């Protein structure tokens, strides 16, 4: 390298360093007062510091705004620091016969083939008597976690003394719920000191009717904690140190094993077929597949993931909290000390039975249900269900999804159906025109779609 090119090389290196430093610095520096910026300012800050093409990014963000200003404001105010909307497709799986009533189930989900699979399972069982469901319980749970170092018997006496006060001092919070037939069901003192030194709980159960009840429960618990602590300070049996009960936290539990719903389908084994499968063989393999999911946690997780494809999609469409449901459902799947399948199947006296029991704490009032226009619509499509009805519909969506997935797995394999549905995504990624999409969709009706076969077929078509 001669002297001139060495200087050019070093100068270029220096510029690259400065530029990279500038970018890195702006990305690694904390953003002060972000929440106080206007939406436009937030967008400017983010796109100019974190994206490659600020103009393009800005256009995208704005394209996803709603022209209806009031509607956009509504969405902006659901959360904090909003810069745009994030769309998910809303699909409908029709023909679900549940306890002799027909439903079209709205599903919000990004994964191709979920809605198609649900629809196919719904149609299959529509012709075989449909789904039967029962709500096994609606109990919600919340806990006040506290530390107490002292005499357990005195704590028990104090608890008996304070219990009526816990209820009465929460009466402002519970009045309306009480009028509608819900409220605080039980308050128990639980000794958890074998698990953690000095640790106790007020373990409380609630009936929240058509509300998911998170705010109601948390408000009650925080009031319980306040009353509990205050009353302890003047409880004469307690020593000075015992009076100082330490409240750690008050919060509902998303583990709700007694907020449980069962959904079931059944039919004679020889009706368990359509054109392409042998009924007895299919029933046998179905039982084996479920047995594997019951026995083996790796398979159980994927098996249950398939169930959650259906469950979450309805939960999202109806404005419920899918994180709460996910956490509770998986804890339930491990309730006996080992993670296992949520569904079960049997063959008795020539009858194939397939069922699910799943904990679902859901609401059809409160939260987003009366705010988000698509949630309102989804609930209307479901004929304005009560929370208990929604539990049954969601459980059915999970069972149907699992039936469809396992059915594919033990017959054609999952990829055939999945890739057919995913085909459009690949063609869109490749930038196919509408005409090319039609030609290739027709082509893959008769041919196996894999990512590479789609790319190859697309390239062949383009080169013609
Ligand atoms: C994919 O989203 C879900 C499945 O993996 C479920 C299953 O394996 O049962 C197909």
Short mmCIF file of C-alpha atoms and ligand atoms in Angstrom, two decimals:
data_model
loop_
_atom_site.label_atom_id
_atom_site.label_comp_id
_atom_site.label_asym_id
_atom_site.label_seq_id
_atom_site.Cartn_x
_atom_site.Cartn_y
_atom_site.Cartn_z
CA UNK A 1 0.00 0.00 0.00
CA UNK A 2 1.51 3.43 -0.94
CA UNK A 3 1.38 6.46 1.35
CA UNK A 4 -1.66 8.09 -0.30
CA UNK A 5 -3.75 4.96 -0.15
CA UNK A 6 -2.69 4.35 3.47
CA UNK A 7 -3.94 7.87 4.35
CA UNK A 8 -7.20 7.23 2.44
CA UNK A 9 -7.59 3.90 4.23
CA UNK A 10 -7.01 5.42 7.68
CA UNK A 11 -9.32 8.39 7.00
CA UNK A 12 -12.12 6.05 5.85
CA UNK A 13 -11.56 3.95 8.98
CA UNK A 14 -11.76 7.05 11.16
CA UNK A 15 -15.05 8.13 9.56
CA UNK A 16 -16.52 4.68 10.00
CA UNK A 17 -15.47 4.76 13.66
CA UNK A 18 -17.00 8.19 14.28
CA UNK A 19 -20.21 7.24 12.46
CA UNK A 20 -20.55 3.93 14.29
CA UNK A 21 -19.85 5.68 17.57
CA UNK A 22 -22.51 8.28 16.86
CA UNK A 23 -25.10 5.61 16.09
CA UNK A 24 -24.07 3.41 19.00
CA UNK A 25 -24.03 6.34 21.40
CA UNK A 26 -27.48 7.50 20.38
CA UNK A 27 -28.75 3.93 20.72
CA UNK A 28 -27.13 3.24 24.05
CA UNK A 29 -27.84 6.59 25.72
CA UNK A 30 -30.93 6.51 27.91
CA UNK A 31 -33.86 8.44 26.46
CA UNK A 32 -34.94 11.05 28.98
CA UNK A 33 -38.59 12.07 29.29
CA UNK A 34 -39.77 9.87 26.42
CA UNK A 35 -43.29 9.55 27.80
CA UNK A 36 -43.67 13.35 27.80
CA UNK A 37 -42.96 13.67 24.07
CA UNK A 38 -45.84 13.97 21.62
CA UNK A 39 -46.57 10.95 19.49
CA UNK A 40 -44.85 12.61 16.51
CA UNK A 41 -41.80 13.40 18.61
CA UNK A 42 -41.65 9.86 19.93
CA UNK A 43 -41.74 8.54 16.39
CA UNK A 44 -39.00 10.95 15.31
CA UNK A 45 -36.77 9.90 18.18
CA UNK A 46 -37.25 6.21 17.55
CA UNK A 47 -37.03 6.14 13.77
CA UNK A 48 -34.04 8.45 13.55
CA UNK A 49 -32.07 6.64 16.25
CA UNK A 50 -33.04 3.04 15.70
CA UNK A 51 -33.97 2.53 12.06
CA UNK A 52 -31.99 2.55 8.84
CA UNK A 53 -34.42 4.54 6.75
CA UNK A 54 -36.16 7.07 8.94
CA UNK A 55 -38.55 8.28 6.22
CA UNK A 56 -39.65 4.76 5.34
CA UNK A 57 -40.14 3.85 8.98
CA UNK A 58 -42.22 6.96 9.54
CA UNK A 59 -44.43 6.16 6.58
CA UNK A 60 -45.04 2.66 7.86
CA UNK A 61 -45.90 3.84 11.35
CA UNK A 62 -48.33 6.41 9.99
CA UNK A 63 -49.91 4.00 7.52
CA UNK A 64 -51.03 1.89 10.43
CA UNK A 65 -52.81 4.77 12.14
CA UNK A 66 -56.53 4.95 11.85
CA UNK A 67 -57.94 7.91 9.90
CA UNK A 68 -60.77 8.08 12.40
CA UNK A 69 -59.13 10.33 14.99
CA UNK A 70 -61.36 9.30 17.88
CA UNK A 71 -60.76 5.62 17.18
CA UNK A 72 -57.02 6.20 16.97
CA UNK A 73 -57.06 8.13 20.24
CA UNK A 74 -58.90 5.25 21.87
CA UNK A 75 -56.15 2.85 20.84
CA UNK A 76 -53.40 5.30 21.74
CA UNK A 77 -54.77 5.43 25.25
CA UNK A 78 -54.94 1.68 25.85
CA UNK A 79 -51.22 1.65 26.70
CA UNK A 80 -48.38 4.10 27.16
CA UNK A 81 -45.86 5.52 24.69
CA UNK A 82 -47.89 4.45 21.66
CA UNK A 83 -46.33 5.13 18.28
CA UNK A 84 -48.71 3.17 16.05
CA UNK A 85 -51.04 0.18 15.93
CA UNK A 86 -49.95 -3.43 15.59
CA UNK A 87 -52.38 -5.42 13.49
CA UNK A 88 -53.22 -9.09 13.77
CA UNK A 89 -55.65 -10.77 11.40
CA UNK A 90 -59.11 -11.51 12.77
CA UNK A 91 -60.59 -14.69 11.30
CA UNK A 92 -63.77 -16.67 11.85
CA UNK A 93 -64.06 -20.41 12.42
CA UNK A 94 -67.73 -21.19 11.72
CA UNK A 95 -69.97 -24.20 12.45
CA UNK A 96 -69.09 -24.90 16.07
CA UNK A 97 -72.00 -26.78 17.62
CA UNK A 98 -71.65 -26.38 21.39
CA UNK A 99 -74.34 -27.83 23.63
CA UNK A 100 -76.66 -27.79 20.59
CA UNK A 101 -76.09 -24.10 19.88
CA UNK A 102 -74.23 -22.99 16.77
CA UNK A 103 -71.35 -20.52 17.04
CA UNK A 104 -69.03 -18.78 14.62
CA UNK A 105 -65.86 -18.25 16.62
CA UNK A 106 -63.71 -15.13 16.08
CA UNK A 107 -59.97 -15.78 16.28
CA UNK A 108 -57.15 -13.22 16.30
CA UNK A 109 -53.89 -14.91 15.38
CA UNK A 110 -50.91 -14.54 13.07
CA UNK A 111 -50.25 -18.23 12.41
CA UNK A 112 -51.56 -19.61 9.13
CA UNK A 113 -53.60 -22.80 9.25
CA UNK A 114 -54.98 -22.31 12.80
CA UNK A 115 -58.35 -20.94 11.68
CA UNK A 116 -58.60 -23.46 8.85
CA UNK A 117 -57.82 -26.31 11.26
CA UNK A 118 -60.42 -25.09 13.76
CA UNK A 119 -63.04 -24.78 11.02
CA UNK A 120 -62.29 -28.27 9.76
CA UNK A 121 -62.56 -29.78 13.24
CA UNK A 122 -65.80 -27.85 13.88
CA UNK A 123 -67.35 -29.26 10.70
CA UNK A 124 -66.15 -32.79 11.51
CA UNK A 125 -67.81 -32.72 14.94
CA UNK A 126 -70.89 -30.83 13.70
CA UNK A 127 -71.74 -34.00 11.80
CA UNK A 128 -71.18 -36.12 14.93
CA UNK A 129 -73.26 -34.33 17.57
CA UNK A 130 -71.00 -31.38 18.29
CA UNK A 131 -69.19 -30.39 21.49
CA UNK A 132 -70.54 -30.86 25.01
CA UNK A 133 -69.23 -28.59 27.73
CA UNK A 134 -69.57 -28.10 31.47
CA UNK A 135 -68.21 -25.41 33.75
CA UNK A 136 -66.71 -27.25 36.73
CA UNK A 137 -65.94 -24.17 38.83
CA UNK A 138 -65.58 -20.40 38.72
CA UNK A 139 -63.44 -19.73 41.77
CA UNK A 140 -60.82 -16.98 41.46
CA UNK A 141 -57.93 -16.65 43.90
CA UNK A 142 -55.95 -13.83 45.48
CA UNK A 143 -53.40 -13.73 48.26
CA UNK A 144 -51.96 -11.34 50.79
CA UNK A 145 -48.40 -12.53 51.44
CA UNK A 146 -47.01 -11.54 54.80
CA UNK A 147 -44.26 -12.24 57.31
CA UNK A 148 -44.96 -12.89 60.96
CA UNK A 149 -42.47 -14.05 63.53
CA UNK A 150 -44.26 -15.06 66.67
CA UNK A 151 -46.77 -17.42 68.19
CA UNK A 152 -48.91 -19.17 65.54
CA UNK A 153 -51.79 -19.70 67.97
CA UNK A 154 -51.95 -15.97 68.65
CA UNK A 155 -51.90 -15.33 64.91
CA UNK A 156 -54.83 -17.73 64.49
CA UNK A 157 -56.77 -15.97 67.26
CA UNK A 158 -56.03 -12.63 65.65
CA UNK A 159 -57.17 -13.94 62.27
CA UNK A 160 -60.52 -15.14 63.70
CA UNK A 161 -60.95 -11.74 65.32
CA UNK A 162 -60.07 -9.70 62.24
CA UNK A 163 -61.83 -11.79 59.56
CA UNK A 164 -65.24 -10.06 59.80
CA UNK A 165 -63.44 -6.71 59.70
CA UNK A 166 -61.58 -7.69 56.54
CA UNK A 167 -64.94 -8.20 54.87
CA UNK A 168 -66.68 -5.16 56.36
CA UNK A 169 -63.86 -2.75 55.57
CA UNK A 170 -63.85 -3.94 51.96
CA UNK A 171 -67.60 -3.43 51.64
CA UNK A 172 -67.27 -0.27 49.52
CA UNK A 173 -65.34 -2.31 46.99
CA UNK A 174 -67.57 -5.38 47.12
CA UNK A 175 -71.01 -3.72 47.28
CA UNK A 176 -71.83 -3.82 43.56
CA UNK A 177 -70.37 -7.24 42.98
CA UNK A 178 -72.30 -8.46 46.01
CA UNK A 179 -75.57 -7.07 44.64
CA UNK A 180 -75.02 -9.09 41.46
CA UNK A 181 -74.41 -12.29 43.43
CA UNK A 182 -70.60 -12.33 43.57
CA UNK A 183 -67.95 -11.13 45.99
CA UNK A 184 -65.57 -12.58 48.53
CA UNK A 185 -66.21 -16.30 48.98
CA UNK A 186 -63.61 -17.28 51.56
CA UNK A 187 -60.66 -15.84 53.47
CA UNK A 188 -58.25 -18.37 54.96
CA UNK A 189 -55.06 -18.04 56.94
CA UNK A 190 -52.36 -20.29 55.49
CA UNK A 191 -49.18 -21.22 57.29
CA UNK A 192 -46.39 -21.45 54.68
CA UNK A 193 -43.50 -21.52 57.14
CA UNK A 194 -42.39 -24.99 56.06
CA UNK A 195 -41.67 -23.49 52.63
CA UNK A 196 -40.22 -20.17 53.82
CA UNK A 197 -39.41 -18.90 57.30
CA UNK A 198 -42.09 -16.64 58.81
CA UNK A 199 -44.18 -16.74 55.65
CA UNK A 200 -47.99 -16.74 55.89
CA UNK A 201 -50.83 -15.89 53.55
CA UNK A 202 -54.35 -14.70 53.55
CA UNK A 203 -55.54 -17.05 50.85
CA UNK A 204 -58.78 -15.62 49.49
CA UNK A 205 -61.31 -16.89 46.99
CA UNK A 206 -63.71 -14.78 44.98
CA UNK A 207 -66.68 -15.06 42.66
CA UNK A 208 -66.41 -12.34 40.04
CA UNK A 209 -69.31 -13.39 37.75
CA UNK A 210 -68.89 -12.01 34.22
CA UNK A 211 -65.81 -9.98 35.08
CA UNK A 212 -62.32 -11.44 34.89
CA UNK A 213 -62.06 -9.64 38.21
CA UNK A 214 -58.37 -8.71 38.40
CA UNK A 215 -59.01 -5.13 39.55
CA UNK A 216 -61.78 -6.18 41.91
CA UNK A 217 -59.65 -8.88 43.51
CA UNK A 218 -56.53 -6.72 43.79
CA UNK A 219 -58.50 -3.86 45.34
CA UNK A 220 -60.03 -6.22 47.90
CA UNK A 221 -56.63 -7.71 48.71
CA UNK A 222 -54.98 -4.33 49.20
CA UNK A 223 -57.79 -3.35 51.56
CA UNK A 224 -57.45 -6.67 53.44
CA UNK A 225 -53.72 -6.01 53.82
CA UNK A 226 -54.32 -2.53 55.18
CA UNK A 227 -56.93 -3.66 57.70
CA UNK A 228 -54.87 -6.68 58.71
CA UNK A 229 -51.76 -4.63 59.40
CA UNK A 230 -53.63 -1.85 61.20
CA UNK A 231 -55.61 -4.18 63.45
CA UNK A 232 -52.51 -6.17 64.36
CA UNK A 233 -50.92 -3.04 65.76
CA UNK A 234 -53.57 -2.77 68.46
CA UNK A 235 -54.25 -6.47 69.07
CA UNK A 236 -53.67 -6.85 72.77
CA UNK A 237 -52.60 -10.55 72.73
CA UNK A 238 -49.67 -9.76 70.47
CA UNK A 239 -46.27 -8.84 71.86
CA UNK A 240 -44.70 -5.64 70.52
CA UNK A 241 -42.77 -7.54 67.86
CA UNK A 242 -45.78 -9.67 66.91
CA UNK A 243 -47.80 -6.50 66.33
CA UNK A 244 -45.43 -5.65 63.51
CA UNK A 245 -46.81 -7.89 60.76
CA UNK A 246 -44.92 -7.25 57.55
CA UNK A 247 -47.10 -7.20 54.46
CA UNK A 248 -44.98 -8.19 51.48
CA UNK A 249 -47.56 -7.99 48.69
CA UNK A 250 -51.20 -8.42 47.78
CA UNK A 251 -52.07 -9.84 44.38
CA UNK A 252 -54.44 -12.17 42.58
CA UNK A 253 -53.15 -15.54 41.46
CA UNK A 254 -53.35 -16.54 37.81
CA UNK A 255 -53.27 -20.15 38.92
CA UNK A 256 -56.97 -20.94 39.08
CA UNK A 257 -57.39 -24.73 39.17
CA UNK A 258 -60.98 -24.34 40.38
CA UNK A 259 -62.00 -21.97 37.62
CA UNK A 260 -62.30 -24.95 35.37
CA UNK A 261 -64.19 -25.96 32.26
CA UNK A 262 -64.55 -29.27 30.49
CA UNK A 263 -65.25 -29.75 26.79
CA UNK A 264 -65.81 -33.09 25.15
CA UNK A 265 -66.61 -34.77 21.85
CA UNK A 266 -67.56 -38.40 21.32
CA UNK A 267 -68.83 -40.74 18.64
CA UNK A 268 -68.81 -44.44 17.77
CA UNK A 269 -65.33 -45.43 16.59
CA UNK A 270 -66.60 -46.42 13.16
CA UNK A 271 -67.92 -42.90 12.58
CA UNK A 272 -64.53 -41.46 13.34
CA UNK A 273 -63.44 -41.13 9.78
CA UNK A 274 -63.80 -39.21 6.59
CA UNK A 275 -62.87 -40.29 3.10
CA UNK A 276 -59.14 -40.71 3.65
CA UNK A 277 -58.69 -42.56 6.95
CA UNK A 278 -59.58 -45.94 8.42
CA UNK A 279 -61.67 -45.32 11.55
CA UNK A 280 -60.27 -48.04 13.84
CA UNK A 281 -56.69 -47.31 12.85
CA UNK A 282 -57.27 -43.59 13.33
CA UNK A 283 -58.87 -44.05 16.78
CA UNK A 284 -55.99 -46.27 17.89
CA UNK A 285 -53.35 -43.81 16.74
CA UNK A 286 -55.22 -40.91 18.31
CA UNK A 287 -55.19 -42.72 21.67
CA UNK A 288 -51.46 -43.45 21.24
CA UNK A 289 -50.72 -39.82 20.39
CA UNK A 290 -52.53 -38.61 23.50
CA UNK A 291 -50.79 -41.26 25.61
CA UNK A 292 -47.43 -40.00 24.33
CA UNK A 293 -48.36 -36.40 25.21
CA UNK A 294 -49.40 -37.59 28.67
CA UNK A 295 -46.17 -39.49 29.18
CA UNK A 296 -43.55 -37.19 27.70
CA UNK A 297 -43.13 -33.51 28.64
CA UNK A 298 -41.34 -32.51 25.41
CA UNK A 299 -44.30 -33.72 23.40
CA UNK A 300 -46.79 -32.45 26.00
CA UNK A 301 -45.53 -28.88 25.63
CA UNK A 302 -45.99 -28.90 21.85
CA UNK A 303 -49.29 -30.74 22.15
CA UNK A 304 -50.52 -28.07 24.57
CA UNK A 305 -49.07 -25.32 22.38
CA UNK A 306 -51.43 -26.55 19.67
CA UNK A 307 -54.32 -26.28 22.15
CA UNK A 308 -53.24 -22.73 23.01
CA UNK A 309 -53.31 -21.83 19.30
CA UNK A 310 -57.08 -22.08 19.59
CA UNK A 311 -57.41 -20.80 23.13
CA UNK A 312 -55.23 -17.69 22.73
CA UNK A 313 -56.80 -16.71 19.43
CA UNK A 314 -60.26 -16.50 21.02
CA UNK A 315 -58.88 -14.94 24.19
CA UNK A 316 -57.26 -12.19 22.11
CA UNK A 317 -60.30 -11.64 19.91
CA UNK A 318 -62.48 -11.25 23.00
CA UNK A 319 -60.11 -8.82 24.72
CA UNK A 320 -59.05 -11.16 27.50
CA UNK A 321 -55.61 -11.50 29.06
CA UNK A 322 -53.80 -14.30 27.21
CA UNK A 323 -50.69 -14.04 29.43
CA UNK A 324 -52.79 -14.76 32.52
CA UNK A 325 -54.49 -17.68 30.80
CA UNK A 326 -51.20 -19.09 29.44
CA UNK A 327 -49.52 -18.93 32.87
CA UNK A 328 -52.48 -20.58 34.60
CA UNK A 329 -53.00 -23.25 31.97
CA UNK A 330 -49.38 -24.43 31.96
CA UNK A 331 -49.26 -24.48 35.77
CA UNK A 332 -52.40 -26.63 35.64
CA UNK A 333 -50.76 -28.96 33.13
CA UNK A 334 -48.01 -29.54 35.71
CA UNK A 335 -50.27 -29.73 38.76
CA UNK A 336 -49.42 -33.34 39.57
CA UNK A 337 -45.69 -32.66 39.57
CA UNK A 338 -45.05 -33.45 35.91
CA UNK A 339 -45.98 -31.42 32.83
CA UNK A 340 -48.56 -33.36 30.85
CA UNK A 341 -51.25 -33.19 28.17
CA UNK A 342 -54.33 -31.06 28.79
CA UNK A 343 -56.44 -33.32 26.63
CA UNK A 344 -57.33 -36.95 27.11
CA UNK A 345 -58.98 -39.66 25.02
CA UNK A 346 -60.54 -43.06 25.53
CA UNK A 347 -62.32 -45.83 23.69
CA UNK A 348 -64.96 -47.66 25.71
CA UNK A 349 -67.67 -49.93 24.34
CA UNK A 350 -66.85 -48.82 20.83
CA UNK A 351 -67.21 -45.13 21.68
CA UNK A 352 -64.32 -42.75 21.07
CA UNK A 353 -64.22 -39.89 23.58
CA UNK A 354 -61.88 -36.90 23.47
CA UNK A 355 -61.89 -34.19 26.11
CA UNK A 356 -60.10 -31.30 27.74
CA UNK A 357 -60.22 -29.79 31.22
CA UNK A 358 -58.71 -26.37 31.34
CA UNK A 359 -58.65 -23.49 33.85
CA UNK A 360 -59.87 -20.24 32.28
CA UNK A 361 -60.44 -17.04 34.23
CA UNK A 362 -62.22 -14.89 31.66
CA UNK A 363 -64.41 -11.82 31.50
CA UNK A 364 -67.10 -10.60 29.17
CA UNK A 365 -67.56 -7.29 31.00
CA UNK A 366 -64.95 -4.79 32.14
CA UNK A 367 -61.43 -4.45 30.81
CA UNK A 368 -61.27 -3.94 27.05
CA UNK A 369 -64.63 -5.63 26.45
CA UNK A 370 -66.65 -2.46 26.17
CA UNK A 371 -63.82 -0.33 24.77
CA UNK A 372 -62.17 -2.07 21.85
CA UNK A 373 -64.63 -2.00 18.93
CA UNK A 374 -63.41 -5.34 17.54
CA UNK A 375 -63.71 -6.96 20.95
CA UNK A 376 -67.29 -5.70 21.20
CA UNK A 377 -67.95 -7.13 17.77
CA UNK A 378 -66.31 -10.46 18.60
CA UNK A 379 -68.52 -10.78 21.69
CA UNK A 380 -71.56 -9.92 19.61
CA UNK A 381 -70.64 -12.57 17.03
CA UNK A 382 -70.49 -14.99 19.97
CA UNK A 383 -74.04 -13.87 20.90
CA UNK A 384 -72.93 -11.85 23.94
CA UNK A 385 -71.79 -14.75 26.10
CA UNK A 386 -71.54 -14.73 29.87
CA UNK A 387 -68.06 -15.42 31.25
CA UNK A 388 -69.09 -19.03 31.81
CA UNK A 389 -70.28 -19.37 28.21
CA UNK A 390 -67.04 -17.84 26.99
CA UNK A 391 -65.06 -20.35 29.09
CA UNK A 392 -66.92 -23.13 27.27
CA UNK A 393 -66.38 -21.62 23.83
CA UNK A 394 -62.66 -21.12 24.48
CA UNK A 395 -62.24 -24.66 25.80
CA UNK A 396 -63.94 -25.96 22.67
CA UNK A 397 -61.61 -23.90 20.47
CA UNK A 398 -58.66 -25.49 22.30
CA UNK A 399 -60.05 -29.01 21.99
CA UNK A 400 -60.90 -28.56 18.31
CA UNK A 401 -57.45 -27.20 17.57
CA UNK A 402 -55.81 -30.14 19.33
CA UNK A 403 -58.02 -32.62 17.48
CA UNK A 404 -57.11 -31.03 14.15
CA UNK A 405 -53.38 -30.91 14.92
CA UNK A 406 -53.12 -34.48 16.21
CA UNK A 407 -55.30 -35.72 13.38
CA UNK A 408 -52.89 -34.21 10.84
CA UNK A 409 -49.85 -35.43 12.74
CA UNK A 410 -51.00 -39.06 12.77
CA UNK A 411 -52.26 -39.07 9.18
CA UNK A 412 -50.75 -36.77 6.55
CA UNK A 413 -48.17 -35.06 8.77
CA UNK A 414 -48.49 -31.42 9.74
CA UNK A 415 -46.57 -29.84 6.89
CA UNK A 416 -48.98 -30.70 4.07
CA UNK A 417 -51.85 -28.65 5.46
CA UNK A 418 -49.65 -26.05 7.09
CA UNK A 419 -47.62 -25.31 3.98
CA UNK A 420 -50.78 -25.00 1.88
CA UNK A 421 -51.95 -22.29 4.24
CA UNK A 422 -48.48 -20.75 4.57
CA UNK A 423 -48.05 -20.66 0.79
CA UNK A 424 -49.48 -17.18 0.46
CA UNK A 425 -47.03 -15.85 3.05
CA UNK A 426 -44.10 -17.21 1.05
CA UNK A 427 -45.52 -15.84 -2.22
CA UNK A 428 -46.04 -12.45 -0.61
CA UNK A 429 -42.45 -12.49 0.67
CA UNK A 430 -41.30 -13.23 -2.88
CA UNK A 431 -43.35 -10.31 -4.19
CA UNK A 432 -45.64 -12.47 -6.37
CA UNK A 433 -48.34 -10.68 -8.34
CA UNK A 434 -52.00 -11.65 -7.92
CA UNK A 435 -51.85 -13.59 -11.19
CA UNK A 436 -48.71 -15.45 -10.10
CA UNK A 437 -50.35 -16.21 -6.73
CA UNK A 438 -53.36 -17.77 -8.46
CA UNK A 439 -51.19 -19.85 -10.80
CA UNK A 440 -48.96 -21.10 -7.98
CA UNK A 441 -51.82 -21.74 -5.56
CA UNK A 442 -53.38 -23.95 -8.23
CA UNK A 443 -50.05 -25.63 -8.87
CA UNK A 444 -49.64 -26.48 -5.17
CA UNK A 445 -53.10 -28.00 -4.93
CA UNK A 446 -51.52 -30.99 -6.67
CA UNK A 447 -47.90 -30.67 -5.52
CA UNK A 448 -46.16 -30.72 -2.16
CA UNK A 449 -45.35 -27.23 -0.93
CA UNK A 450 -42.08 -26.71 0.89
CA UNK A 451 -40.27 -23.39 1.15
CA UNK A 452 -37.75 -24.38 -1.54
CA UNK A 453 -40.34 -25.94 -3.88
CA UNK A 454 -42.38 -22.71 -3.71
CA UNK A 455 -39.32 -20.57 -4.45
CA UNK A 456 -38.37 -22.86 -7.33
CA UNK A 457 -41.87 -22.83 -8.82
CA UNK A 458 -42.00 -19.04 -8.47
CA UNK A 459 -38.64 -18.61 -10.19
CA UNK A 460 -39.64 -20.97 -12.98
CA UNK A 461 -42.84 -19.03 -13.53
CA UNK A 462 -41.02 -15.70 -13.57
CA UNK A 463 -38.41 -16.96 -16.03
CA UNK A 464 -41.06 -18.04 -18.56
C1 LIG B 1 -48.17 -25.70 15.64
O1 LIG B 1 -48.47 -24.35 15.87
C2 LIG B 1 -48.93 -26.58 16.60
C3 LIG B 1 -48.59 -28.06 16.53
O2 LIG B 1 -47.18 -28.26 16.69
C4 LIG B 1 -49.35 -28.72 17.64
C5 LIG B 1 -49.01 -30.19 17.86
O3 LIG B 1 -47.89 -30.61 17.53
O4 LIG B 1 -49.89 -30.88 18.39
C6 LIG B 1 -48.96 -28.64 15.20
#
